Short mmCIF file of C-alpha atoms in Angstrom, two decimals:
data_model
loop_
_atom_site.label_atom_id
_atom_site.label_comp_id
_atom_site.label_asym_id
_atom_site.label_seq_id
_atom_site.Cartn_x
_atom_site.Cartn_y
_atom_site.Cartn_z
CA MET N 1 16.92 27.25 -58.29
CA VAL N 2 20.41 26.32 -57.05
CA GLU N 3 20.31 29.19 -54.58
CA LEU N 4 16.89 28.10 -53.32
CA ALA N 5 18.10 24.54 -52.75
CA GLU N 6 21.06 25.85 -50.75
CA GLU N 7 18.78 28.07 -48.69
CA TRP N 8 16.55 25.09 -47.95
CA ARG N 9 19.53 22.99 -46.95
CA SER N 10 20.62 25.71 -44.54
CA ILE N 11 17.13 25.94 -43.01
CA VAL N 12 16.78 22.20 -42.57
CA LYS N 13 20.33 21.58 -41.43
CA GLY N 14 20.08 24.35 -38.87
CA ALA N 15 16.88 22.89 -37.42
CA VAL N 16 18.55 19.48 -37.08
CA GLN N 17 21.70 20.92 -35.49
CA ARG N 18 19.66 22.91 -32.98
CA GLY N 19 17.78 19.77 -32.01
CA GLU N 20 14.46 21.13 -33.20
CA VAL N 21 13.84 18.06 -35.37
CA GLY N 22 15.42 14.64 -35.69
CA GLY N 23 15.58 14.58 -39.47
CA VAL N 24 13.92 16.02 -42.57
CA SER N 25 13.42 14.90 -46.15
CA LEU N 26 12.52 17.53 -48.78
CA LEU N 27 11.59 17.09 -52.44
CA PHE N 28 10.80 19.84 -54.96
CA ILE N 29 9.48 19.26 -58.48
CA LYS N 30 8.74 21.91 -61.11
CA ASP N 31 7.34 21.45 -64.62
CA GLY N 32 7.47 17.70 -64.11
CA LYS N 33 11.21 17.69 -63.36
CA GLU N 34 12.87 17.11 -60.04
CA ILE N 35 14.75 20.22 -58.97
CA CYS N 36 16.15 18.94 -55.70
CA TRP N 37 15.92 16.34 -52.98
CA LEU N 38 17.70 16.78 -49.69
CA GLY N 39 17.83 14.75 -46.53
CA GLU N 40 19.26 15.99 -43.26
CA GLY N 41 19.50 14.40 -39.86
CA TYR N 42 18.38 10.99 -38.71
CA ALA N 43 15.49 8.63 -39.13
CA ASP N 44 16.75 7.11 -35.88
CA ARG N 45 18.80 9.52 -33.76
CA GLU N 46 19.79 6.95 -31.17
CA ASN N 47 21.29 4.55 -33.73
CA LYS N 48 22.53 7.28 -36.12
CA ARG N 49 20.42 5.93 -38.98
CA GLU N 50 20.31 8.75 -41.50
CA ILE N 51 17.32 10.09 -43.39
CA LYS N 52 17.32 8.59 -46.88
CA ARG N 53 15.17 8.96 -49.92
CA ASP N 54 13.39 5.68 -49.19
CA THR N 55 12.77 6.45 -45.49
CA ILE N 56 9.20 5.54 -44.56
CA PHE N 57 7.10 8.08 -42.66
CA ARG N 58 3.79 7.94 -40.81
CA LEU N 59 1.55 10.27 -42.78
CA TYR N 60 -1.19 10.81 -40.21
CA SER N 61 -3.55 13.41 -41.74
CA MET N 62 -1.78 13.41 -45.10
CA THR N 63 -3.82 10.21 -45.45
CA LYS N 64 -6.95 12.33 -45.90
CA PRO N 65 -6.34 13.51 -49.51
CA VAL N 66 -5.81 9.87 -50.51
CA THR N 67 -9.18 8.99 -48.96
CA ALA N 68 -10.80 11.87 -50.84
CA VAL N 69 -9.39 10.60 -54.15
CA ALA N 70 -10.67 7.10 -53.36
CA ALA N 71 -14.18 8.49 -52.83
CA MET N 72 -14.01 10.39 -56.12
CA ILE N 73 -12.93 7.20 -57.94
CA LEU N 74 -16.01 5.39 -56.62
CA ALA N 75 -18.19 8.36 -57.60
CA GLU N 76 -16.82 8.09 -61.16
CA ASP N 77 -17.52 4.34 -61.04
CA GLY N 78 -21.13 5.04 -60.07
CA ALA N 79 -20.70 3.06 -56.86
CA LEU N 80 -21.62 6.07 -54.74
CA ASP N 81 -22.95 9.60 -55.15
CA LEU N 82 -21.52 12.49 -53.16
CA LYS N 83 -25.08 13.64 -52.34
CA GLN N 84 -25.95 10.17 -51.06
CA PRO N 85 -26.70 9.61 -47.35
CA VAL N 86 -23.96 7.86 -45.42
CA GLY N 87 -26.70 5.66 -43.98
CA ASP N 88 -27.11 3.95 -47.34
CA PHE N 89 -23.78 2.26 -46.63
CA LEU N 90 -23.60 2.40 -42.84
CA PRO N 91 -27.14 1.90 -41.45
CA VAL N 92 -26.24 3.19 -37.98
CA PHE N 93 -26.07 6.70 -39.51
CA ARG N 94 -29.70 6.57 -40.66
CA ASP N 95 -30.82 7.72 -37.23
CA SER N 96 -28.15 10.29 -36.37
CA GLN N 97 -28.86 12.49 -33.40
CA VAL N 98 -27.51 15.93 -32.48
CA TRP N 99 -26.43 17.09 -29.02
CA CYS N 100 -28.37 20.21 -28.06
CA GLY N 101 -26.71 21.30 -24.82
CA ASP N 102 -28.42 18.91 -22.43
CA HIS N 103 -30.30 16.46 -24.64
CA ARG N 104 -30.31 14.72 -28.00
CA GLU N 105 -32.54 15.55 -30.93
CA PRO N 106 -32.94 13.78 -34.28
CA ALA N 107 -30.83 15.28 -37.06
CA ASP N 108 -32.70 17.57 -39.46
CA ARG N 109 -31.28 15.68 -42.41
CA PRO N 110 -28.96 12.72 -43.01
CA ILE N 111 -25.19 13.09 -43.11
CA LEU N 112 -24.21 13.01 -46.78
CA ILE N 113 -20.99 11.67 -48.24
CA GLU N 114 -20.07 15.21 -49.24
CA ASP N 115 -20.38 16.19 -45.55
CA LEU N 116 -17.60 13.69 -44.82
CA LEU N 117 -15.46 15.19 -47.59
CA MET N 118 -16.08 18.73 -46.34
CA MET N 119 -15.91 18.04 -42.56
CA THR N 120 -19.45 19.43 -42.19
CA SER N 121 -20.87 16.21 -40.72
CA GLY N 122 -20.87 17.19 -37.04
CA LEU N 123 -18.39 14.41 -36.26
CA THR N 124 -15.38 15.41 -34.18
CA TYR N 125 -12.01 14.20 -32.90
CA GLY N 126 -12.85 15.22 -29.35
CA ASP N 127 -10.91 18.46 -28.82
CA ASN N 128 -13.17 19.85 -26.10
CA ASP N 129 -15.36 18.55 -23.30
CA THR N 130 -18.84 18.56 -24.82
CA VAL N 131 -20.74 15.27 -24.68
CA PRO N 132 -20.06 14.40 -28.35
CA GLU N 133 -16.37 15.26 -28.07
CA LEU N 134 -15.86 13.31 -24.87
CA ALA N 135 -17.53 10.32 -26.50
CA ALA N 136 -15.34 10.60 -29.61
CA ARG N 137 -12.22 10.85 -27.46
CA LYS N 138 -13.30 7.77 -25.50
CA LEU N 139 -13.86 5.83 -28.71
CA LEU N 140 -10.41 6.69 -30.05
CA SER N 141 -8.88 5.69 -26.72
CA GLU N 142 -10.62 2.34 -27.00
CA VAL N 143 -9.17 1.85 -30.47
CA GLU N 144 -5.72 2.55 -29.06
CA GLU N 145 -6.25 0.17 -26.14
CA GLY N 146 -7.58 -2.45 -28.55
CA LEU N 147 -4.25 -2.54 -30.36
CA LYS N 148 -2.99 -4.64 -27.45
CA ASP N 149 -5.68 -7.28 -28.01
CA GLU N 150 -5.69 -10.29 -30.28
CA ARG N 151 -8.70 -8.85 -32.11
CA PRO N 152 -8.44 -5.06 -32.38
CA MET N 153 -11.33 -2.87 -33.53
CA THR N 154 -11.89 -2.84 -37.30
CA THR N 155 -12.70 0.03 -39.68
CA LEU N 156 -16.37 -0.94 -39.85
CA GLU N 157 -16.63 -1.53 -36.10
CA PHE N 158 -15.20 1.94 -35.49
CA ALA N 159 -17.80 3.45 -37.83
CA GLU N 160 -20.59 1.49 -36.11
CA ARG N 161 -19.52 2.86 -32.73
CA ALA N 162 -19.04 6.39 -34.05
CA GLY N 163 -22.53 6.38 -35.56
CA ARG N 164 -24.02 6.10 -32.07
CA ILE N 165 -22.29 9.25 -30.84
CA PRO N 166 -24.45 12.40 -31.05
CA LEU N 167 -23.29 14.99 -33.55
CA LEU N 168 -21.77 18.28 -32.43
CA PHE N 169 -24.11 20.19 -34.76
CA GLN N 170 -26.74 19.56 -37.40
CA PRO N 171 -25.26 18.09 -40.61
CA GLY N 172 -24.10 20.95 -42.82
CA ALA N 173 -24.64 23.61 -40.16
CA SER N 174 -20.96 24.25 -39.43
CA TRP N 175 -17.43 22.89 -39.92
CA LYS N 176 -15.35 20.81 -37.52
CA TYR N 177 -12.15 18.84 -38.00
CA GLY N 178 -12.80 15.30 -36.94
CA ILE N 179 -13.31 11.66 -37.82
CA SER N 180 -15.24 12.32 -41.04
CA ALA N 181 -12.45 10.87 -43.19
CA ASP N 182 -12.36 7.73 -41.05
CA ILE N 183 -16.08 7.20 -41.60
CA LEU N 184 -15.52 7.87 -45.30
CA GLY N 185 -12.98 5.03 -45.30
CA ALA N 186 -15.69 2.71 -43.95
CA VAL N 187 -18.13 3.95 -46.62
CA ILE N 188 -15.53 3.19 -49.30
CA GLU N 189 -15.08 -0.29 -47.86
CA LYS N 190 -18.81 -0.98 -48.12
CA ALA N 191 -19.22 0.59 -51.56
CA ALA N 192 -16.19 -1.23 -53.01
CA HIS N 193 -17.04 -4.60 -51.40
CA LYS N 194 -13.47 -5.03 -50.20
CA THR N 195 -11.35 -3.64 -47.42
CA PHE N 196 -10.40 0.01 -47.62
CA GLY N 197 -6.73 -0.93 -47.88
CA GLU N 198 -7.39 -3.38 -50.71
CA PHE N 199 -9.26 -0.72 -52.65
CA LEU N 200 -6.47 1.84 -52.23
CA GLU N 201 -3.89 -0.73 -53.31
CA GLU N 202 -5.87 -1.78 -56.36
CA ARG N 203 -7.01 1.63 -57.63
CA ILE N 204 -4.31 4.07 -56.46
CA PHE N 205 -1.08 2.58 -55.11
CA THR N 206 -0.42 -0.18 -57.65
CA PRO N 207 -1.36 1.89 -60.74
CA LEU N 208 0.85 4.75 -59.56
CA GLY N 209 3.73 2.50 -58.49
CA MET N 210 3.45 3.58 -54.83
CA LYS N 211 5.18 0.43 -53.59
CA ASP N 212 5.98 1.70 -50.07
CA THR N 213 2.54 3.08 -49.16
CA GLY N 214 0.02 1.24 -47.00
CA PHE N 215 -1.48 0.75 -43.57
CA TYR N 216 1.51 -1.12 -42.14
CA VAL N 217 5.20 -1.75 -42.83
CA PRO N 218 6.18 -5.31 -43.86
CA GLU N 219 9.06 -6.85 -41.93
CA GLU N 220 11.54 -6.54 -44.80
CA LYS N 221 10.98 -2.75 -44.90
CA ARG N 222 10.81 -2.06 -41.19
CA ASP N 223 14.40 -0.83 -40.93
CA ARG N 224 13.36 2.07 -43.17
CA LEU N 225 10.59 3.33 -40.85
CA ALA N 226 11.59 6.58 -39.17
CA LYS N 227 11.34 6.93 -35.42
CA ALA N 228 8.85 9.49 -34.11
CA TYR N 229 9.94 12.21 -31.68
CA ILE N 230 8.38 14.56 -29.17
CA ARG N 231 9.79 17.07 -26.66
CA ASP N 232 10.03 16.16 -23.00
CA GLU N 233 9.60 18.52 -20.07
CA GLU N 234 13.19 19.71 -20.48
CA ASN N 235 12.59 20.48 -24.18
CA ARG N 236 14.73 17.58 -25.36
CA LEU N 237 13.79 15.35 -28.26
CA VAL N 238 12.75 11.91 -27.06
CA GLN N 239 11.17 9.02 -28.91
CA TYR N 240 7.39 9.04 -29.16
CA GLU N 241 6.04 5.50 -28.90
CA GLY N 242 2.32 6.11 -28.42
CA SER N 243 -0.39 5.03 -30.84
CA PHE N 244 -2.21 8.33 -31.37
CA LEU N 245 -5.67 8.15 -33.01
CA GLY N 246 -5.51 4.38 -32.94
CA ILE N 247 -2.53 4.19 -35.30
CA ARG N 248 0.00 1.57 -34.20
CA ASN N 249 3.27 3.45 -33.80
CA ARG N 250 5.46 0.50 -34.75
CA MET N 251 3.35 -0.21 -37.86
CA ASP N 252 4.50 -3.81 -37.51
CA ARG N 253 1.30 -5.69 -38.33
CA LYS N 254 -1.62 -5.37 -40.70
CA ALA N 255 -4.09 -2.81 -39.40
CA ALA N 256 -7.61 -3.95 -38.51
CA TYR N 257 -8.62 -0.29 -38.24
CA GLU N 258 -7.56 1.22 -41.58
CA SER N 259 -7.97 4.87 -40.71
CA GLY N 260 -9.02 7.06 -43.64
CA GLY N 261 -7.97 10.07 -41.64
CA ALA N 262 -4.55 9.10 -40.36
CA GLY N 263 -3.48 5.51 -40.98
CA LEU N 264 -1.09 5.44 -43.94
CA VAL N 265 2.68 5.29 -44.15
CA SER N 266 4.61 6.34 -47.25
CA THR N 267 7.91 7.63 -48.63
CA ILE N 268 8.55 11.06 -50.05
CA GLU N 269 8.98 9.41 -53.45
CA ASP N 270 5.63 7.64 -53.33
CA TYR N 271 3.67 10.63 -52.09
CA SER N 272 5.26 12.87 -54.71
CA VAL N 273 3.69 10.64 -57.37
CA PHE N 274 0.27 10.99 -55.73
CA ALA N 275 0.70 14.77 -55.46
CA ARG N 276 1.79 15.06 -59.08
CA MET N 277 -1.19 13.00 -60.15
CA LEU N 278 -3.40 15.65 -58.58
CA LEU N 279 -1.35 18.45 -60.12
CA ASP N 280 -1.77 16.85 -63.55
CA ARG N 281 -5.53 16.68 -62.95
CA GLY N 282 -5.87 12.99 -62.35
CA SER N 283 -3.05 11.37 -64.29
CA PHE N 284 0.60 10.49 -63.83
CA GLY N 285 2.40 9.72 -67.06
CA LYS N 286 0.13 7.37 -69.00
CA THR N 287 -1.77 6.28 -65.90
CA ARG N 288 -5.10 7.99 -65.25
CA ILE N 289 -6.62 7.71 -61.78
CA LEU N 290 -9.38 10.32 -62.10
CA LYS N 291 -10.92 12.38 -64.85
CA PRO N 292 -9.77 16.01 -64.90
CA GLU N 293 -13.30 17.16 -64.02
CA ALA N 294 -13.21 15.11 -60.82
CA VAL N 295 -9.98 16.76 -59.65
CA ASP N 296 -11.38 20.17 -60.58
CA ARG N 297 -14.46 19.38 -58.53
CA MET N 298 -12.28 18.52 -55.54
CA LEU N 299 -10.29 21.73 -55.77
CA ASN N 300 -13.26 24.01 -56.46
CA ALA N 301 -15.41 22.70 -53.61
CA GLY N 302 -15.98 25.20 -50.84
CA LEU N 303 -17.85 25.97 -47.65
CA ASN N 304 -20.79 28.30 -47.13
CA ASP N 305 -20.27 31.45 -45.06
CA ARG N 306 -21.17 29.86 -41.73
CA GLN N 307 -18.99 26.82 -42.34
CA GLN N 308 -16.12 29.00 -43.59
CA ALA N 309 -16.26 31.13 -40.45
CA ALA N 310 -15.74 27.99 -38.34
CA PHE N 311 -12.85 26.90 -40.57
CA ASP N 312 -11.23 30.36 -40.41
CA GLY N 313 -11.04 30.10 -36.64
CA TRP N 314 -9.28 26.73 -36.65
CA PHE N 315 -5.51 27.10 -36.16
CA GLY N 316 -5.26 30.21 -38.31
CA GLN N 317 -6.71 28.98 -41.61
CA LYS N 318 -7.82 32.42 -42.72
CA GLY N 319 -7.09 33.05 -46.39
CA TYR N 320 -7.78 29.42 -47.27
CA ARG N 321 -10.96 27.65 -48.23
CA TYR N 322 -11.59 24.03 -47.41
CA GLY N 323 -12.78 21.30 -49.73
CA CYS N 324 -12.44 17.54 -50.16
CA LEU N 325 -10.07 17.08 -47.21
CA MET N 326 -7.57 19.73 -48.41
CA ARG N 327 -7.21 23.50 -48.14
CA VAL N 328 -6.81 25.91 -51.07
CA LEU N 329 -5.19 29.32 -50.67
CA GLN N 330 -7.41 32.09 -52.01
CA ASP N 331 -6.02 35.18 -50.29
CA PRO N 332 -2.28 35.03 -49.50
CA ALA N 333 -2.38 38.46 -47.87
CA ALA N 334 -4.85 37.19 -45.25
CA ALA N 335 -2.95 33.97 -44.49
CA VAL N 336 -0.81 33.74 -41.36
CA SER N 337 1.87 31.71 -43.17
CA PRO N 338 3.50 32.41 -46.56
CA GLY N 339 1.89 30.94 -49.66
CA LEU N 340 1.05 31.45 -53.32
CA LYS N 341 -2.47 31.95 -54.63
CA GLY N 342 -4.07 28.70 -55.72
CA GLU N 343 -1.76 26.53 -53.58
CA TYR N 344 -3.51 23.46 -52.22
CA CYS N 345 -2.11 21.23 -49.54
CA TRP N 346 -2.48 19.24 -46.35
CA ASP N 347 -0.20 18.07 -43.56
CA GLY N 348 0.06 15.47 -40.84
CA TRP N 349 0.35 15.36 -37.06
CA LEU N 350 4.03 14.36 -37.16
CA GLY N 351 5.11 17.04 -39.62
CA CYS N 352 4.66 15.54 -43.09
CA SER N 353 3.34 18.13 -45.59
CA PHE N 354 2.68 18.48 -49.30
CA PHE N 355 1.95 21.56 -51.39
CA ASN N 356 0.83 21.75 -55.01
CA TYR N 357 1.06 25.02 -56.98
CA PRO N 358 -1.06 24.74 -60.15
CA ARG N 359 -0.15 28.16 -61.55
CA GLU N 360 3.55 27.56 -61.18
CA ASN N 361 3.33 23.79 -61.93
CA MET N 362 5.25 22.92 -58.75
CA THR N 363 5.08 20.32 -55.99
CA LEU N 364 6.86 20.64 -52.65
CA LEU N 365 7.01 17.88 -50.02
CA VAL N 366 8.51 17.99 -46.55
CA MET N 367 8.62 14.77 -44.52
CA GLN N 368 9.53 14.49 -40.84
CA GLN N 369 8.41 12.58 -37.74
CA GLN N 370 8.36 15.35 -35.21
CA LEU N 371 5.41 16.59 -33.18
CA ASN N 372 5.18 20.38 -33.61
CA GLY N 373 7.71 20.43 -36.45
CA GLY N 374 5.86 23.18 -38.31
CA ASP N 375 8.63 25.77 -37.99
CA VAL N 376 10.75 23.91 -40.54
CA VAL N 377 7.86 23.74 -43.00
CA THR N 378 7.10 27.44 -42.54
CA GLY N 379 10.74 28.36 -43.17
CA VAL N 380 10.95 26.18 -46.27
CA LYS N 381 7.72 27.61 -47.68
CA LYS N 382 8.73 31.18 -46.93
CA ALA N 383 11.95 30.73 -48.88
CA LEU N 384 10.05 29.33 -51.87
CA VAL N 385 7.43 32.07 -51.84
CA CYS N 386 10.05 34.82 -51.60
CA ARG N 387 11.98 33.36 -54.56
CA MET N 388 8.85 32.98 -56.70
CA GLU N 389 7.52 36.42 -55.89
CA GLY N 390 10.96 37.93 -56.53
CA ARG N 391 11.13 36.18 -59.90
CA LYS N 392 7.66 37.45 -60.79
CA ARG N 393 8.57 41.04 -59.88
CA GLY N 394 11.73 40.71 -61.99
CA GLN N 395 9.72 39.51 -64.99
CA GLU N 396 7.21 42.34 -64.58
CA GLY N 397 10.06 44.86 -64.30
#
């Protein structure tokens, strides 16, 4: 594994030197033992603040697997059922309507909690210009604008507003990446009778010792928060200071809108514990978060043929199946990026990614704060897959 670590360092260092990314943190664990951590580049390029092991990153969509685990905890508690209508917790969803080209029609059936976990709800982020997507985009813009106010929009207020937007399709009829996980966060808040953040802290972060994970960064930790970067018109890295999806970029105050789809910050150390908990089927050391059957249920969930076809067409996901806010690699030969069969993973808008490999008992994490930083992740993964496949061929020979 020494050679692999050196190859990774070369990949990451080269990307930093070429100005493709500001800085990268990488952690690799196999058979429960850390094989390597490396940090290259800067958490703050302008002030030459280097990437460190305790650098804090905005997770964006790597929040989603945490939200899925929270829902499974409540299902184990008996506080909710995955087949239960969302309207049982959020009444506005009892009368969901569907956009049918030029008019609304009542939904054929309620949105279920499992629809939120599988992104089959008909809720969307607003990628295109249909009526539902324009409305979703407008709502997210209002959340972002509200961050400037004394009383920004809350998690439950967001869900209330979202429930009045017509669905893109009938619940369960297709698949669409969208605000399902954010609505799930509001469901969790209602089912747990406490804020979403309080529930995550009580049932996941504190038991696992994830001391640097949450919906904001306290003042005493703020010098560890990495800057975010984006490319300007001349292809130069410049600081990104926007609040995409209603997430306050500076993370400098407690969030009113605790986004189940994108709101968390964490360190590579903290998230590695969460990832290893999943890899060990619900436990980390002597701490059990979920029963093994619950994790198995998450990883074995899948879409029907129509839903899968929609997922396959989304940013080259062919070869993977989708379930419980993560993807699982079924057919490496069909995938557009390198991977190992059984790998499950998710990533975030600013380049944070995690990958678990159950067969090989491995966890790989790559953390960065760079829009469109996927080339580094692809290179790192390709090196790992080549080494593992080469080792397998050598053992078979």
